[in-house]
Amino acid sequence: MEAKIKYLLHLADNPLILGQRLGEWCGHGPVLEQDIALTNISLDLIGQARLLYQYIASVSGQKTNEDELAMLRYENEYLNLLLVEQANKNFGHTIMRQFMYDAFNLLQYEMLTHHQDTQLNAIAVKSLKEIKYHYRYSSEWVIRLGDGTEESHAKMQEAMNELWRYTGEMFKMAAYETELLKSGEGIDISLLETEWNQRVAAVAQQAGLKLPQGEVMLYGGKEGKHTEQMGYILTELQYMQRTYPQMTW
Amino acid sequence: MFVQNTHIIRRQIAGLLHEVADPEIPVVSIVDLGMVLDIRPENGHWRIDLAPTYSGCPAIDVIPFLVKARLEEAGLTDTHIEMEISPPWSTDWISEEGNEKLHAYGIAPPNGKASDQEYEGKPRSCPQCGSTETEMISRYGATPCKASYKCLSCLEPFEYFKCF
Ligand SMILES: [Zn+2]
């Protein structure tokens, strides 16, 4: 059961943290339409995270709830990918991060729609409809900006080079994933790497971007070992609950 | 609870739910949007199953509250409301009347069946002037369920409710 809870937390923490990152764009987008696009994606992601936290609360056997799970854990208890916690830089950087994640998430959720756990399955079916649309949005923007002006192209290439090191982690099985796979309750995430690479390469080619080669990959987020960025995002995310415990609207 | 009464109460509840407007698009009710899945007596109370639209729709917490309030106002205090995510809500569930109301309100309704297409479709026509010459501005609008469009004839911007 512990492995299952950890795995579900990993699944929930990804959209929570990325949703929080995208929410930081609210009022700061390059144009109004893209400002609301990023925040609408943020809403979808936080909604998906909520479904997962609610499910975790119901199966954990602990007296907890979605708010406590989302807002009151310590940094090393968050099991999200390093990629999603990376700080926003420019719009292109945010789009690149989104695209790398969406391409992975799409494949991951397609797999989860066949999961034997009926509740996880239902959450995956519902979320996948939204994730497909996120992918369409982010992949189009990677092409538009990569194949855009000299400046937008340079920023996209820089973002790709910088974020690439966080993509290896997506396909590396954490201990809890291996355990679940052995007991027949998991999925093999490493199987998605080839298809992810093909998808990303195809979009990069259209965008005129070069895939980084031989980059050293960084790992740890799925096991609770985060980059420096994570502390800052949690400070903001948890501020109200830490300052006014049990507060409600 | 008498059997002969359940039909009457169910019809009464269904009628009251017709009066619960979507908080984001108040011209359509939750019934128009196809969010009401089931109304049935269960363990001595009335259970109402609702389908959330998008996972992150801000109305997700408000709607059960509005439903409960409307039913209590009509004297139905013993109700239980559940949000059911499976099967996932689809724009295919929006009624013909719902689509007409959206159009009259200035939102182009979903054009086509979500189940038939991988993509979100395109508005049939501009809800302001009826022109079929339209162009997408952004894949998202004021809410995740809509995209932003502009009409190339009257030049007015409008929103399109995407097939989903
Ligand atoms: Zn027009």
mmCIF file with all atom_site columns, C-alpha atoms and ligand atoms in Angstrom, chain B residues 126 128-131 151 153-155, ligand 1:
data_model
loop_
_atom_site.group_PDB
_atom_site.id
_atom_site.type_symbol
_atom_site.label_atom_id
_atom_site.label_alt_id
_atom_site.label_comp_id
_atom_site.label_asym_id
_atom_site.label_entity_id
_atom_site.label_seq_id
_atom_site.pdbx_PDB_ins_code
_atom_site.Cartn_x
_atom_site.Cartn_y
_atom_site.Cartn_z
_atom_site.occupancy
_atom_site.B_iso_or_equiv
_atom_site.pdbx_formal_charge
_atom_site.auth_seq_id
_atom_site.auth_comp_id
_atom_site.auth_asym_id
_atom_site.auth_atom_id
_atom_site.pdbx_PDB_model_num
ATOM   1  C  CA . CYS B 1 126 ? -20.196 33.939 -36.060 1.00 0.00 ? 126 CYS B CA 1
ATOM   2  C  CA . GLN B 1 128 ? -23.046 38.022 -33.999 1.00 0.00 ? 128 GLN B CA 1
ATOM   3  C  CA . CYS B 1 129 ? -23.590 38.220 -37.762 1.00 0.00 ? 129 CYS B CA 1
ATOM   4  C  CA . GLY B 1 130 ? -23.848 34.601 -38.926 1.00 0.00 ? 130 GLY B CA 1
ATOM   5  C  CA . SER B 1 131 ? -20.823 34.765 -41.218 1.00 0.00 ? 131 SER B CA 1
ATOM   6  C  CA . CYS B 1 151 ? -15.221 37.028 -37.229 1.00 0.00 ? 151 CYS B CA 1
ATOM   7  C  CA . SER B 1 153 ? -16.875 39.714 -41.693 1.00 0.00 ? 153 SER B CA 1
ATOM   8  C  CA . CYS B 1 154 ? -18.068 41.816 -38.756 1.00 0.00 ? 154 CYS B CA 1
ATOM   9  C  CA . LEU B 1 155 ? -14.621 41.744 -37.068 1.00 0.00 ? 155 LEU B CA 1
HETATM 10 ZN ZN . ZN  C 2 .   ? -19.557 38.270 -37.429 1.00 0.00 ? 1   ZN  C ZN 1
#
